[in-house]
Every structure is written in structure tokens, then in C-alpha cells.
Coordinates of C-alpha atoms in Angstrom, one line a residue:
M4 CA 54.6 46.6 163.8
D5 CA 56.0 43.0 163.8
N6 CA 53.5 42.0 166.4
W7 CA 50.6 43.4 164.3
L8 CA 51.7 41.4 161.3
N9 CA 52.1 38.2 163.3
K10 CA 48.6 38.6 164.7
K11 CA 47.1 39.2 161.2
S12 CA 48.8 36.1 159.7
M13 CA 47.5 34.0 162.6
S14 CA 44.0 35.2 162.2
Q15 CA 44.1 34.5 158.5
S16 CA 45.3 31.0 159.0
Q17 CA 42.7 30.4 161.6
E18 CA 40.0 31.5 159.2
K19 CA 41.3 29.1 156.5
M20 CA 41.3 26.2 159.0
E21 CA 37.7 26.9 159.9
T22 CA 36.7 27.1 156.2
I23 CA 38.4 23.7 155.5
S24 CA 36.7 22.1 158.5
V25 CA 33.3 23.4 157.4
S26 CA 33.7 22.1 153.9
T27 CA 34.9 18.8 155.2
V28 CA 31.9 18.4 157.4
K29 CA 29.6 19.3 154.5
K30 CA 31.3 16.7 152.3
R31 CA 31.0 14.1 155.0
K32 CA 27.3 14.9 155.4
L33 CA 26.8 14.6 151.7
N34 CA 28.6 11.3 151.6
Y35 CA 26.6 10.0 154.5
D36 CA 23.3 11.1 153.1
E37 CA 24.0 9.7 149.5
P38 CA 23.8 6.0 148.8
S39 CA 27.1 4.1 148.1
T40 CA 27.9 3.2 144.5
S41 CA 29.4 -0.2 143.5
S42 CA 32.5 -0.6 141.3
S43 CA 30.3 -2.0 138.4
E44 CA 28.2 1.1 138.5
L45 CA 31.3 3.2 138.3
K46 CA 32.5 1.3 135.2
Q47 CA 29.1 1.9 133.6
K48 CA 29.4 5.6 134.3
K49 CA 32.8 5.6 132.5
T50 CA 32.5 7.7 129.4
C51 CA 33.5 6.3 125.9
R52 CA 35.3 8.9 123.9
K53 CA 34.4 9.2 120.2
Y54 CA 36.9 9.8 117.3
C55 CA 36.9 13.3 115.8
P56 CA 38.0 13.6 112.1
E57 CA 40.1 16.7 113.2
Y58 CA 42.4 14.3 115.0
L59 CA 44.0 13.5 111.7
Q60 CA 45.7 16.9 111.8
I61 CA 47.5 15.6 114.8
G62 CA 48.4 12.4 113.1
F63 CA 45.8 9.9 114.3
T64 CA 43.0 7.8 112.8
W65 CA 41.0 5.1 114.7
N66 CA 40.5 1.4 114.7
G67 CA 37.0 1.4 113.3
D68 CA 35.4 -0.3 116.3
E69 CA 32.1 1.4 117.2
E70 CA 31.8 -0.2 120.6
N71 CA 35.4 0.4 121.6
P72 CA 36.9 3.2 119.4
R73 CA 40.6 3.5 119.9
P74 CA 43.0 6.1 118.3
Q75 CA 45.7 4.7 116.0
C76 CA 48.8 6.6 115.0
V77 CA 49.2 6.8 111.2
I78 CA 53.0 7.0 111.5
C79 CA 53.8 3.9 113.5
G80 CA 50.4 2.2 113.6
C81 CA 50.3 2.0 117.3
I82 CA 46.8 1.7 118.8
L83 CA 46.2 3.6 122.1
A84 CA 43.5 3.2 124.7
N85 CA 40.1 4.9 124.5
E86 CA 41.1 7.2 127.4
S87 CA 43.8 8.7 125.1
M88 CA 41.2 9.9 122.6
R89 CA 41.8 13.6 123.6
P90 CA 44.1 16.1 121.9
N91 CA 46.6 16.6 124.7
K92 CA 47.4 12.9 125.0
L93 CA 47.6 12.5 121.2
H94 CA 50.0 15.5 121.0
R95 CA 52.0 13.9 123.8
H96 CA 52.4 10.6 121.7
I97 CA 53.6 12.6 118.7
D98 CA 56.0 14.7 120.8
T99 CA 57.4 11.7 122.6
N100 CA 57.7 9.1 119.8
H101 CA 57.8 11.2 116.6
P102 CA 59.1 14.7 117.4
E103 CA 60.4 15.1 113.9
M104 CA 56.8 14.8 112.5
K105 CA 55.5 17.6 114.6
G106 CA 53.8 20.4 112.7
K107 CA 53.4 18.4 109.4
P108 CA 50.6 19.5 107.1
L109 CA 47.3 17.6 106.8
D110 CA 48.2 16.1 103.3
F111 CA 51.3 14.5 104.9
Y112 CA 49.1 12.6 107.4
K113 CA 46.6 11.7 104.7
K114 CA 49.3 9.9 102.7
K115 CA 50.5 8.2 105.8
L116 CA 46.9 7.0 106.4
E117 CA 46.7 5.6 102.9
S118 CA 49.9 3.7 103.3
L119 CA 48.6 2.3 106.6
K120 CA 45.4 1.0 104.9
T121 CA 47.5 -0.6 102.1
S122 CA 49.7 -2.4 104.6
K123 CA 46.5 -3.8 106.3
N124 CA 45.2 -5.1 103.0
N125 CA 48.6 -6.7 102.2
I126 CA 48.4 -8.6 105.5
F127 CA 44.9 -9.9 104.8
N128 CA 45.9 -10.8 101.2
F129 CA 48.9 -12.7 102.5
T130 CA 46.8 -14.7 104.9
A131 CA 44.3 -15.5 102.2
T132 CA 47.0 -16.5 99.7
T133 CA 48.7 -18.7 102.3
Q134 CA 45.4 -20.4 103.0
K135 CA 44.9 -21.1 99.3
A136 CA 48.5 -22.4 99.0
T137 CA 47.9 -24.7 102.0
Y138 CA 44.6 -25.9 100.5
A139 CA 46.4 -26.7 97.2
S140 CA 49.1 -28.5 99.0
Y141 CA 46.6 -30.7 100.7
K142 CA 44.9 -31.5 97.4
I143 CA 48.2 -32.4 95.7
C144 CA 49.2 -34.6 98.7
L145 CA 45.8 -36.4 98.3
R146 CA 46.5 -37.0 94.6
I147 CA 49.9 -38.4 95.4
A148 CA 48.4 -40.9 97.9
Q149 CA 45.6 -41.8 95.6
T150 CA 48.0 -42.7 92.8
G151 CA 50.4 -44.5 95.2
K152 CA 53.4 -42.5 94.2
P153 CA 56.4 -41.8 96.4
H154 CA 56.1 -38.8 98.7
T155 CA 59.2 -37.2 97.3
I156 CA 57.5 -36.7 93.9
G157 CA 55.9 -33.6 95.2
E158 CA 59.1 -31.7 95.6
S159 CA 61.1 -33.4 92.9
L160 CA 58.6 -33.4 90.0
I161 CA 55.2 -31.9 90.7
L162 CA 56.3 -28.5 92.1
P163 CA 59.0 -27.9 89.4
A164 CA 56.5 -28.9 86.7
I165 CA 53.9 -26.4 88.0
K166 CA 56.6 -23.7 88.1
D167 CA 57.6 -24.4 84.5
A168 CA 54.0 -24.3 83.3
V169 CA 53.1 -21.1 85.3
G170 CA 56.3 -19.4 84.2
I171 CA 55.5 -20.0 80.6
L172 CA 51.7 -19.3 80.6
F173 CA 51.6 -16.4 83.2
D174 CA 53.7 -13.7 84.7
Q175 CA 56.4 -13.6 87.4
K176 CA 53.8 -12.5 90.0
C177 CA 51.9 -15.8 89.6
L178 CA 55.2 -17.7 89.8
K179 CA 55.9 -16.2 93.2
E180 CA 52.5 -17.4 94.4
V181 CA 53.3 -20.9 93.2
E182 CA 56.5 -20.9 95.3
K183 CA 54.4 -20.7 98.4
L184 CA 53.3 -24.3 97.9
S185 CA 54.9 -26.7 100.4
L186 CA 55.5 -30.1 99.0
S187 CA 58.5 -31.4 100.8
N188 CA 58.8 -35.1 101.7
N189 CA 57.9 -34.5 105.4
T190 CA 55.0 -32.2 104.5
V191 CA 53.5 -34.7 102.1
S192 CA 53.8 -37.5 104.6
R193 CA 52.3 -35.4 107.4
R194 CA 49.4 -34.3 105.4
I195 CA 48.7 -37.7 104.0
D196 CA 48.5 -38.9 107.7
E197 CA 46.2 -36.0 108.5
I198 CA 43.8 -36.7 105.6
S199 CA 43.9 -40.4 106.4
E200 CA 43.0 -39.8 110.0
W201 CA 40.1 -37.6 108.9
V202 CA 38.8 -40.3 106.5
E203 CA 39.1 -43.0 109.2
N204 CA 37.2 -40.9 111.7
K205 CA 34.4 -40.2 109.3
L206 CA 34.2 -43.9 108.4
I207 CA 34.1 -44.9 112.0
E208 CA 31.3 -42.4 112.7
R209 CA 29.2 -43.9 109.9
V210 CA 29.8 -47.5 110.9
K211 CA 28.8 -46.7 114.5
L212 CA 25.6 -45.1 113.3
S213 CA 24.8 -48.0 110.9
R214 CA 22.3 -50.6 112.0
W215 CA 24.5 -53.4 110.9
F216 CA 27.8 -54.0 109.2
S217 CA 29.8 -56.8 107.7
L218 CA 33.5 -57.5 107.4
Q219 CA 35.9 -58.9 104.8
L220 CA 39.4 -59.8 105.7
D221 CA 42.5 -61.5 104.3
E222 CA 46.2 -61.5 104.8
S223 CA 49.2 -61.5 102.5
T224 CA 52.9 -60.7 102.6
D225 CA 54.6 -57.4 101.5
I226 CA 58.0 -56.8 99.9
Q227 CA 59.6 -57.2 103.4
G228 CA 58.1 -60.6 103.9
L229 CA 55.8 -59.1 106.6
S230 CA 52.2 -60.3 106.8
Q231 CA 49.7 -57.6 106.3
M232 CA 46.1 -58.0 107.3
I233 CA 43.6 -55.9 105.3
V234 CA 40.0 -55.5 106.5
F235 CA 37.1 -54.0 104.6
V236 CA 33.7 -53.0 106.0
R237 CA 30.2 -52.8 104.4
Y238 CA 27.7 -50.6 106.2
I239 CA 24.5 -48.6 105.7
W240 CA 24.6 -44.8 105.4
M241 CA 21.9 -42.4 104.2
N242 CA 19.7 -45.4 103.4
E243 CA 22.3 -46.8 101.0
S244 CA 24.8 -49.6 101.2
H245 CA 28.5 -48.6 101.3
E246 CA 31.8 -50.5 101.5
D247 CA 35.2 -49.1 102.3
F248 CA 38.7 -49.9 103.5
L249 CA 38.6 -50.2 107.3
Y250 CA 42.3 -50.7 108.2
C251 CA 45.5 -52.5 107.5
E252 CA 47.7 -53.9 110.3
P253 CA 50.9 -56.0 110.2
I254 CA 50.8 -59.4 111.9
I255 CA 53.8 -61.6 112.8
R256 CA 52.8 -65.3 113.1
G257 CA 49.3 -65.3 111.5
T258 CA 47.7 -67.5 114.1
S259 CA 44.0 -67.3 114.8
D260 CA 44.6 -65.8 118.3
E261 CA 46.8 -63.0 116.8
I262 CA 44.4 -62.2 114.0
F263 CA 41.4 -62.1 116.3
N264 CA 43.2 -60.0 118.9
T265 CA 44.4 -57.5 116.3
L266 CA 40.9 -57.3 114.8
N267 CA 39.1 -57.2 118.2
T268 CA 41.5 -54.5 119.6
Y269 CA 40.8 -52.2 116.7
I270 CA 37.0 -52.8 116.7
T271 CA 36.8 -52.2 120.5
A272 CA 39.1 -49.2 120.5
K273 CA 36.9 -47.5 117.9
G274 CA 33.7 -48.1 119.8
I275 CA 32.2 -50.4 117.2
E276 CA 29.7 -53.0 118.6
W277 CA 30.2 -56.6 117.6
T278 CA 26.5 -57.2 118.1
K279 CA 25.9 -55.2 114.9
C280 CA 28.1 -57.5 112.8
V281 CA 26.0 -59.6 110.4
G282 CA 28.7 -61.3 108.3
L283 CA 32.3 -62.2 107.9
C284 CA 33.9 -63.2 104.6
T285 CA 37.3 -64.8 104.3
D286 CA 39.2 -67.4 102.3
G287 CA 39.3 -71.1 103.5
A288 CA 42.4 -70.8 105.7
R289 CA 42.1 -72.9 108.9
A290 CA 43.2 -69.9 111.1
L291 CA 40.2 -68.0 109.8
C292 CA 37.4 -70.6 109.5
G293 CA 38.5 -73.7 111.5
K294 CA 35.8 -75.5 113.6
N295 CA 37.6 -75.6 116.9
S296 CA 39.9 -72.5 117.2
S297 CA 39.6 -69.9 114.5
V298 CA 38.8 -66.2 114.1
I299 CA 35.1 -66.9 113.3
T300 CA 34.7 -69.2 116.4
K301 CA 36.2 -66.4 118.6
I302 CA 33.9 -63.8 117.1
R303 CA 30.9 -66.1 117.7
E304 CA 31.8 -66.2 121.4
I305 CA 30.9 -62.5 121.4
N306 CA 28.1 -62.6 118.8
P307 CA 26.8 -66.1 118.2
N308 CA 24.7 -65.0 115.2
V309 CA 27.6 -63.9 112.9
P310 CA 27.4 -66.0 109.7
W311 CA 30.6 -66.9 107.8
M312 CA 30.9 -66.7 104.1
H313 CA 33.7 -68.6 102.2
C314 CA 34.9 -66.4 99.4
N315 CA 33.1 -67.5 96.2
I316 CA 36.2 -66.6 94.0
H317 CA 38.4 -68.9 96.1
R318 CA 35.9 -71.7 95.9
E319 CA 35.6 -71.5 92.2
A320 CA 39.4 -71.5 91.9
L321 CA 39.6 -74.6 94.0
V322 CA 37.1 -76.3 91.8
S323 CA 39.0 -75.5 88.6
K324 CA 42.2 -77.0 90.1
S325 CA 40.9 -80.5 90.0
L326 CA 42.6 -82.3 87.1
S327 CA 43.3 -86.0 86.2
D328 CA 46.9 -87.2 86.0
D329 CA 46.7 -87.2 82.2
F330 CA 45.5 -83.6 81.9
R331 CA 47.8 -82.4 84.7
S332 CA 50.8 -83.8 82.7
V333 CA 49.6 -81.9 79.6
L334 CA 49.4 -78.7 81.7
N335 CA 52.8 -79.1 83.3
T336 CA 54.5 -79.9 79.9
S337 CA 52.8 -76.8 78.3
V338 CA 54.1 -74.6 81.2
K339 CA 57.6 -76.0 80.7
I340 CA 57.5 -75.2 77.0
V341 CA 56.4 -71.6 77.7
N342 CA 59.0 -71.1 80.4
F343 CA 61.8 -72.5 78.2
I344 CA 61.2 -69.6 75.8
K345 CA 59.7 -66.9 78.0
A346 CA 61.9 -67.2 81.1
R347 CA 65.1 -66.6 79.1
P348 CA 65.6 -63.1 77.8
L349 CA 67.6 -64.1 74.8
Q350 CA 65.2 -66.9 73.8
S351 CA 62.3 -64.5 74.3
R352 CA 63.8 -61.9 71.9
L353 CA 64.7 -64.5 69.3
F354 CA 61.2 -65.9 69.4
E355 CA 59.7 -62.4 69.1
K356 CA 61.8 -61.8 66.0
L357 CA 60.6 -65.1 64.5
C358 CA 57.0 -64.2 65.1
E359 CA 57.5 -60.8 63.3
E360 CA 59.1 -62.5 60.3
M361 CA 56.3 -65.1 60.1
G362 CA 53.6 -62.5 60.4
S363 CA 52.0 -64.0 63.5
I364 CA 49.1 -62.4 65.3
H365 CA 51.0 -62.4 68.6
K366 CA 54.7 -61.9 69.1
S367 CA 55.3 -63.5 72.5
L368 CA 54.0 -66.2 74.9
L369 CA 52.5 -65.5 78.3
L370 CA 54.2 -66.6 81.5
H371 CA 52.2 -68.8 83.9
T372 CA 52.2 -68.3 87.7
E373 CA 50.4 -70.6 90.1
V374 CA 49.3 -67.7 92.3
R375 CA 47.4 -66.0 89.4
W376 CA 45.1 -68.9 88.6
L377 CA 43.4 -66.9 85.9
S378 CA 46.6 -67.0 83.8
R379 CA 46.2 -70.7 82.9
G380 CA 43.5 -70.2 80.3
K381 CA 45.3 -67.3 78.6
V382 CA 48.7 -69.1 78.7
L383 CA 47.3 -72.2 77.1
T384 CA 45.2 -70.3 74.5
R385 CA 48.3 -68.3 73.4
L386 CA 50.4 -71.5 73.2
V387 CA 47.7 -73.1 71.0
E388 CA 47.6 -70.0 68.7
L389 CA 51.4 -70.0 68.4
R390 CA 52.0 -73.7 68.3
E391 CA 53.4 -73.7 64.7
E392 CA 55.8 -70.9 65.6
V393 CA 56.9 -72.7 68.7
T394 CA 57.5 -75.9 66.9
Y395 CA 59.5 -74.2 64.2
Y396 CA 61.5 -72.3 66.8
L397 CA 62.4 -75.4 68.8
D398 CA 65.0 -77.5 66.9
E399 CA 64.9 -81.2 66.5
K400 CA 67.2 -81.8 69.4
N401 CA 64.7 -80.3 71.9
D402 CA 62.6 -82.8 73.7
Y403 CA 59.5 -80.5 73.7
V404 CA 59.1 -80.8 69.9
K405 CA 57.7 -84.3 70.1
F406 CA 54.8 -83.1 72.3
L407 CA 53.8 -80.3 69.9
R408 CA 53.7 -82.8 67.1
D409 CA 51.6 -85.3 69.0
V410 CA 48.0 -85.1 67.9
K411 CA 46.6 -86.4 71.2
F412 CA 48.7 -83.9 73.2
I413 CA 47.4 -81.0 71.1
L414 CA 43.8 -82.2 71.4
K415 CA 44.1 -82.3 75.2
L416 CA 45.9 -78.9 75.2
T417 CA 43.1 -77.2 73.1
Y418 CA 40.5 -78.7 75.4
L419 CA 42.2 -77.4 78.5
A420 CA 42.6 -74.0 76.9
D421 CA 38.9 -73.9 76.2
I422 CA 37.6 -75.1 79.5
F423 CA 40.0 -72.9 81.5
S424 CA 38.8 -69.9 79.5
K425 CA 35.2 -70.7 80.4
L426 CA 36.1 -71.0 84.0
N427 CA 37.9 -67.7 83.8
E428 CA 34.8 -66.1 82.5
L429 CA 32.9 -67.4 85.5
N430 CA 35.6 -66.2 87.9
L431 CA 35.6 -62.7 86.3
Y432 CA 31.9 -62.5 86.9
L433 CA 32.3 -63.3 90.6
Q434 CA 34.8 -60.5 90.9
G435 CA 33.6 -56.9 91.4
I436 CA 32.0 -54.7 94.0
G437 CA 28.4 -54.8 95.2
G438 CA 27.1 -58.1 93.9
D439 CA 24.6 -60.1 95.9
I440 CA 24.6 -63.8 96.8
F441 CA 21.5 -64.7 94.8
S442 CA 23.0 -63.4 91.5
V443 CA 26.2 -65.4 92.2
H444 CA 24.2 -68.6 92.8
D445 CA 22.2 -68.1 89.7
K446 CA 25.4 -67.8 87.7
I447 CA 27.0 -70.9 89.3
R448 CA 23.9 -72.9 88.9
A449 CA 23.8 -72.0 85.2
F450 CA 27.4 -73.0 84.8
M451 CA 26.8 -76.4 86.4
K452 CA 24.0 -77.1 84.0
K453 CA 26.3 -76.1 81.1
L454 CA 28.8 -78.6 82.3
L455 CA 26.2 -81.4 81.9
L456 CA 25.3 -80.0 78.5
W457 CA 29.0 -80.0 77.3
K458 CA 29.5 -83.5 78.7
N459 CA 26.5 -84.8 76.8
N460 CA 27.7 -83.1 73.6
I461 CA 31.2 -84.5 73.9
E462 CA 29.9 -88.0 74.4
N463 CA 27.9 -87.6 71.2
K464 CA 31.0 -86.3 69.4
M465 CA 29.6 -82.8 69.1
F466 CA 32.5 -80.5 69.7
D467 CA 31.1 -77.0 68.9
C468 CA 31.0 -76.1 72.5
F469 CA 34.8 -75.9 72.6
E470 CA 36.0 -73.5 69.9
S471 CA 39.8 -74.3 69.8
F472 CA 39.2 -78.0 70.2
S473 CA 36.7 -78.0 67.4
N474 CA 38.8 -75.8 65.0
F475 CA 41.8 -78.1 65.4
I476 CA 39.8 -81.2 64.5
I477 CA 38.2 -79.6 61.5
E478 CA 41.5 -78.0 60.2
N479 CA 43.4 -81.3 60.5
Q480 CA 40.4 -83.6 59.7
I481 CA 41.1 -85.7 62.8
E482 CA 39.0 -88.6 64.2
V483 CA 39.0 -88.1 67.9
D484 CA 39.9 -91.2 69.8
D485 CA 37.4 -92.6 72.3
S486 CA 39.9 -92.4 75.2
I487 CA 40.2 -88.7 74.8
I488 CA 36.4 -88.3 74.7
T489 CA 36.2 -90.4 77.9
S490 CA 38.9 -88.3 79.6
I491 CA 37.1 -85.0 78.7
S492 CA 33.8 -86.4 79.8
D493 CA 35.2 -87.6 83.1
H494 CA 36.8 -84.2 83.7
L495 CA 33.5 -82.4 83.1
Q496 CA 31.8 -84.7 85.5
T497 CA 34.5 -84.1 88.1
L498 CA 34.0 -80.3 87.8
K499 CA 30.3 -80.8 88.3
D500 CA 30.8 -82.9 91.4
N501 CA 33.2 -80.4 92.8
F502 CA 30.8 -77.5 92.2
D503 CA 28.2 -79.5 94.1
S504 CA 30.6 -80.1 96.9
Y505 CA 31.5 -76.4 97.4
F506 CA 28.2 -74.7 96.5
L507 CA 25.2 -77.0 96.5
S508 CA 24.4 -77.1 100.2
E509 CA 24.7 -73.3 100.4
M510 CA 22.5 -72.8 97.4
E511 CA 19.8 -75.0 98.9
N512 CA 19.8 -73.0 102.1
Y513 CA 19.5 -69.7 100.3
Q514 CA 16.7 -71.2 98.1
Q515 CA 14.4 -70.8 101.1
M516 CA 15.1 -67.0 101.0
K517 CA 14.5 -66.7 97.2
W518 CA 11.7 -64.1 98.0
I519 CA 14.5 -61.6 98.7
S520 CA 15.7 -61.7 95.1
N521 CA 12.2 -60.9 93.8
P522 CA 9.4 -60.3 96.3
F523 CA 6.9 -59.8 93.5
Q524 CA 6.8 -63.5 92.5
E525 CA 4.9 -66.3 94.2
H526 CA 7.2 -68.1 96.7
D527 CA 6.2 -71.1 98.8
M528 CA 9.4 -71.3 100.7
T529 CA 9.3 -68.5 103.3
S530 CA 10.2 -70.6 106.3
G531 CA 12.1 -68.9 109.1
L532 CA 10.0 -65.6 108.8
S533 CA 7.9 -64.4 111.6
I534 CA 4.2 -63.9 111.1
R535 CA 4.6 -60.1 111.0
A536 CA 7.3 -60.5 108.2
K537 CA 5.1 -62.8 106.2
E538 CA 2.2 -60.3 106.5
E539 CA 4.4 -57.4 105.3
L540 CA 5.7 -59.6 102.4
I541 CA 2.1 -60.2 101.3
E542 CA 1.4 -56.5 101.5
L543 CA 4.6 -55.7 99.5
F544 CA 3.6 -58.3 96.9
E545 CA 0.4 -56.3 96.2
D546 CA 2.1 -52.9 96.3
S547 CA 2.1 -51.7 92.7
V548 CA 4.1 -48.5 93.5
F549 CA 7.1 -50.5 94.8
K550 CA 6.6 -53.1 92.1
M551 CA 7.2 -50.5 89.4
N552 CA 10.4 -49.2 91.1
F553 CA 11.8 -52.7 91.7
N554 CA 15.3 -53.1 90.2
R555 CA 16.9 -56.6 90.4
K556 CA 20.4 -55.2 89.9
K557 CA 20.1 -52.9 92.9
L558 CA 18.5 -55.4 95.3
I559 CA 19.8 -54.0 98.6
S560 CA 18.9 -50.5 97.6
F561 CA 15.3 -51.6 97.0
W562 CA 15.0 -53.3 100.4
L563 CA 16.4 -50.2 102.1
S564 CA 13.9 -48.1 100.3
V565 CA 10.9 -50.1 101.7
Q566 CA 12.3 -49.9 105.2
E567 CA 9.8 -47.2 106.3
N568 CA 6.7 -49.0 105.0
Y569 CA 7.7 -52.7 105.7
P570 CA 10.4 -52.6 108.4
T571 CA 10.3 -56.2 109.6
V572 CA 10.7 -57.9 106.2
S573 CA 13.1 -55.2 105.1
N574 CA 15.4 -55.9 108.1
E575 CA 15.4 -59.6 107.3
A576 CA 16.3 -59.0 103.7
V577 CA 19.0 -56.4 104.4
K578 CA 20.8 -58.7 106.9
M579 CA 21.0 -61.4 104.3
L580 CA 22.3 -59.0 101.5
L581 CA 24.7 -57.0 103.5
P582 CA 27.5 -59.6 104.0
F583 CA 30.3 -59.8 101.4
I584 CA 30.2 -62.6 99.0
S585 CA 34.0 -62.6 98.1
S586 CA 37.3 -61.2 99.3
Y587 CA 37.7 -59.3 96.0
N588 CA 38.3 -56.0 97.8
C589 CA 41.2 -57.5 99.8
E590 CA 42.7 -58.8 96.6
V591 CA 42.5 -55.3 95.1
G592 CA 44.1 -54.0 98.3
F593 CA 47.0 -56.4 98.1
S594 CA 47.6 -55.3 94.5
A595 CA 47.7 -51.7 95.7
M596 CA 50.0 -52.8 98.5
V597 CA 52.5 -54.3 96.0
A598 CA 52.5 -51.1 94.0
I599 CA 52.9 -48.8 97.0
K600 CA 55.4 -50.7 99.2
T601 CA 58.4 -51.4 96.9
K602 CA 62.0 -52.1 97.6
L603 CA 62.8 -48.4 97.6
R604 CA 59.9 -47.8 100.1
S605 CA 60.2 -50.9 102.2
K606 CA 60.0 -48.9 105.5
L607 CA 56.8 -47.1 104.6
K608 CA 54.0 -47.2 107.1
L609 CA 51.4 -48.8 104.8
S610 CA 48.0 -48.1 106.5
N611 CA 47.6 -44.3 105.8
S612 CA 48.8 -44.4 102.2
L613 CA 46.8 -47.5 101.5
R614 CA 43.6 -46.0 103.0
L615 CA 43.7 -43.0 100.6
K616 CA 44.5 -45.3 97.7
L617 CA 41.5 -47.5 98.3
T618 CA 38.9 -45.3 100.0
N619 CA 35.6 -44.3 98.3
A620 CA 35.1 -41.3 100.6
E621 CA 35.1 -37.8 99.3
V622 CA 37.7 -35.8 101.3
D623 CA 36.7 -32.3 102.6
I624 CA 40.0 -30.5 102.6
D625 CA 38.6 -27.4 104.4
D626 CA 37.4 -29.7 107.3
V627 CA 40.8 -31.4 107.4
M628 CA 42.6 -28.0 107.7
K629 CA 40.1 -26.9 110.4
K630 CA 40.5 -30.1 112.4
N631 CA 44.3 -29.8 112.4
R632 CA 44.4 -26.0 112.9
K633 CA 47.9 -25.5 111.7
Q634 CA 49.5 -22.1 111.7
L635 CA 49.7 -20.9 108.2
H636 CA 53.1 -20.3 106.7
P637 CA 54.3 -20.2 103.1
S638 CA 56.4 -23.3 103.8
H639 CA 56.9 -25.5 106.7

């Protein structure tokens, strides 16, 4: 019996082995006959499981991606792989991670799904709110820089003020949103640097794309006694002339080599070509404009065709400084009288009280400083208007009383007040942004002719041209001495000669290019123009369309507008109009520097704050945030 069972089991096992071997052979034959499939084809054959709404009864929703749908647990928010989109694996996740939630009704999972959606919306709203808070923070930092205020004002004044206003006008929810604003000292400083870098990069891009550019530079000392060099640039962008702050850099010794190396290093590092420079405007300092070794000579070694323009404002100021010994003595004595009262606080308060009791128009004198040359006319005019109050205030023991009671002294004083006021009017006209050299020359030429007219009237004893001088003579019925008339006449002639010395040769050179100021008038002097440029000038002269659109006040804009039709003559005109005619922008920059860099902020890095204070560019805050790509936080 045992032998029979052993034989039966052996026969069954042998049959199984034969069956396995046959099936194996068949499979091998099938594999041999079928072509081999690559791994990429296997991936393509991989099935993508779809979400079924019935899975919510298990506790799962999906991520909403049609291309790669993945199940998401409504309890913990965990997102599984697409291969887990089957009931058994979903049940396994619930049994393993949330066994206490097993067997919950459908309404329970629906509530969990709603809370999951709400949490997603809160995350998106948080990101959007944080972006708005960051945007607002950038805007406020830009305002702080534009007004030149300390960086600490954001956290110490602006943010508390906003909270007070929002807390009064709105609810507590809005107040919590305001608290997301980051305006700490470090944040304001960092964002001002980021905005300044963005503005600088945009400016450099425009200058590099411009056909030509011109520079204006000057240097002055800050509150630390450190020399700061400021550079402005004028360029062409979108067929219009623009001027903007280029950069500010401290210098140590102020020599021509140091100034040039600082300027050349910046220009070269930014990829700006010196060959495109068509003008440099500075004051008359030897380091900037000397014949042998100066900044302009070193620039001309790179670009020999760069013209240099001596600032018209400085030249006019140099002309007005020329005084005879007699008039200089009157000016110095007048300044001493003013300083005797104005420089002492007690004297100044007593004099103000006296003016109030006497019913005077003004209640105080003006202090004269040599640096601000425009103050001379105003100081002397105020002293003439308050001469009776000053005489009454100074007692008999004061030595200055005798001057105020001397008729000749008062006559010379009133004349100086009048002539300095007229010179100040000319100087104020020369200041400003965007003027052209031809309008400046016209104004100076007219003033030179008026000097000859005033000289002739004074010699004929016609004093109406000087108001204070004439009023004093009429009120006191004075016969003007011939020596005073001679002194005034000589001073007017000296002014005329000085104007000739500083301006006449330049005006004669530009007279040959008078066609630029008005191309629709007949001009004989067009020397220096090529034949092609002269032909285009003739065609432009007969062009009635451009003649109707001509605007003398926007001269460079007109020549840029005819660039397409008359390119040769337009290029010649634009290259003459693009250079600066004064260093007024630098003077404005130094005034801003004094306001920004104070004793309490003496360690401030000036360039970035000064750029945002002086720039004309419109800042795109969104682009600034995109360029910096900072991670958004409520505060950092």
C-alpha cells in the first residue's frame, strides 16, 4: 500500500514538471517571436487612473490636475501618487494614519473637504496680502528717499501714523494688515539700495543706447569735510532729450588725475563709450579745465572732439564780482553793519522789536555770505529799505552811524543794491534745466547792450534806470556829485568789458551756427556744414509742415523730430544743443547733499539716497521686486 502511494505521488510530480516545462517553452517561443519593447514604450503604456467621486466616502478628494490626477486625503491633506488611486490603497492610508476616522459618514468627509479648501484659500490670500505689504513698503521707502528723510522715520513715525489713522477709520482686521508692513531701519536702507540699483541700471541702458551723451560735473565738500564729486548726464531716449543724475563718488585730494580716474573707471565699468560724448560742462577750476593737465585734456586723449563748456552761471558770477576800491569799501562796510545786528541773537531780537514798533515793512536784515553770491543784491536792498531803522537802532557811539548819515555812502549803496539786483535777475535766468546755448547768448547780449544804455543815461544824469538810487535822490532832493556819476559810469563800463572777456569770443563762434536756433530764417553763415547738410537745410527751410510745428522754446525736440527726414543737418544741430550750458544740476545736487548728509547722518553712504532724491526716472516697483526675488514674509 505504501509502495503504491509513493508511485502515485511520483507520477503526479513528474506530470507537473512536464506541464511547467511545456509552458516555459511556449513562453520562450512567444518572447522570441515577439519584438522587444523599450523602457519608454513601457512608460507610455502605463495607465493613468482617474478620480471617482465615490472615493470621497473613503475620505479622499483629488488635486485637480487633469494630466496627473492624484488623490488627496481630506483629513491630513496628504497627496498620494496616481498609482494609489484605487480603493484598497486609499483604505490602507485611512487604516494606517487615521484609524479613528474609519467608518465615518459621507457628511463628515464633506465638511473636512470644505475646511481643506478654506485653508488653501487662506494660503493664497496670505501670499497676496504679503505681496501687497511688500509693494507698499517699497513705495514708502522710495518716498523716504525722495524727501531725503532719515531711514528710521519709517519705523518711528510713518508706521505708527498709519496704524493710528487705520485704527480710527477702519476696523481691527485692517489694522492687522497694516502691521505686516516692514519699515525697519535696515529694511528701508536695503530697499533704497535696491531701488537705486534698478534706477541706475535703467539709466545706463538708456545712455548706452543713446547716439550721444554729454556730462556735467562738479565737486564740493559734505558735512564730514569729504569731497564729493557729482556727475549728471544728458542723453537721447525715445527721440527726446533727457538729463539725470549719473553718480556721486567721494574723492580725497581733488587732483585732475584722481577726478579723471574716478570718472573714467565708472564710465568704463558701465560699458559707456567715450566716443559718444559730445560735451563736458564744469566750472573754471584748473584741475577740470587746465590747458596742460586737467580732466578735459585727459578725456580728449580718448576722444579729441569733446568740447568743453565753462558754466555760464559761474562766468556771470565772476563778472559781477569786479568792483572798484570805492564800491568795494561800501560793500564791505554794509556787510559789517548787517553782521553787527544779524550775527548777534540779542541784537537781532532787539532790532526786530524796534521794527515792529516803528511799523516797518520788514522786521529783520538778511545775512550775507560770500559763497551765495546772489545774496548781495537782496542784502543791500534790505539795508536800504531799513536804513532809517538801522540808524535809529545804532547809538551815537557806534562808528557805523556816520556811514548811514553820509549822503555819498547812501548813494553808492543804493546803486550797488540796484545793479546787483539786475545781475541777480540775469543769473536766475541762466539757472534752470533744459535751456539752450543760443537763448543764453541772446539774454547776455541783451544785458550787455543795456549796460551801455544805463551808462549813457547816468552820464546824462537820467537815473530812472536804477529805482532805489532814483527814489533816494528825489525824496531827499539831492544834486548828485560828478565824482559819483563817474564812478558809476566806470563800473558799468568795467562790467561790459568783463562780459566781453568771458562771453564775446564764444558768442561769435556760435553766431556761425545761428541757423540752429531758427532754420526758417535766411542765414548766410553756415560755414562748417557739409554739402549734404546744406542741401537738407535748404529743403527744411522750404518745408511748410515743419515750419508750422517749429517751437523755439523746444529747440532740441524740434531737431530730433526732423531726424528721419533730414538726418545730416539734424545730427549737426543735436550735437551742438545736447551739451550742458551750466552746472546748475550739480548745484542742486549739493543742496540736496547738505540736506541729506547731516551731523546725525555723517556716516551715510550718499550715492543711493542722493540718486533717488535727484532722479527724474519713474520707478517700477513690480520690476524692482521681480529683479530682487526676495522671499515674501510679513516682516524681515
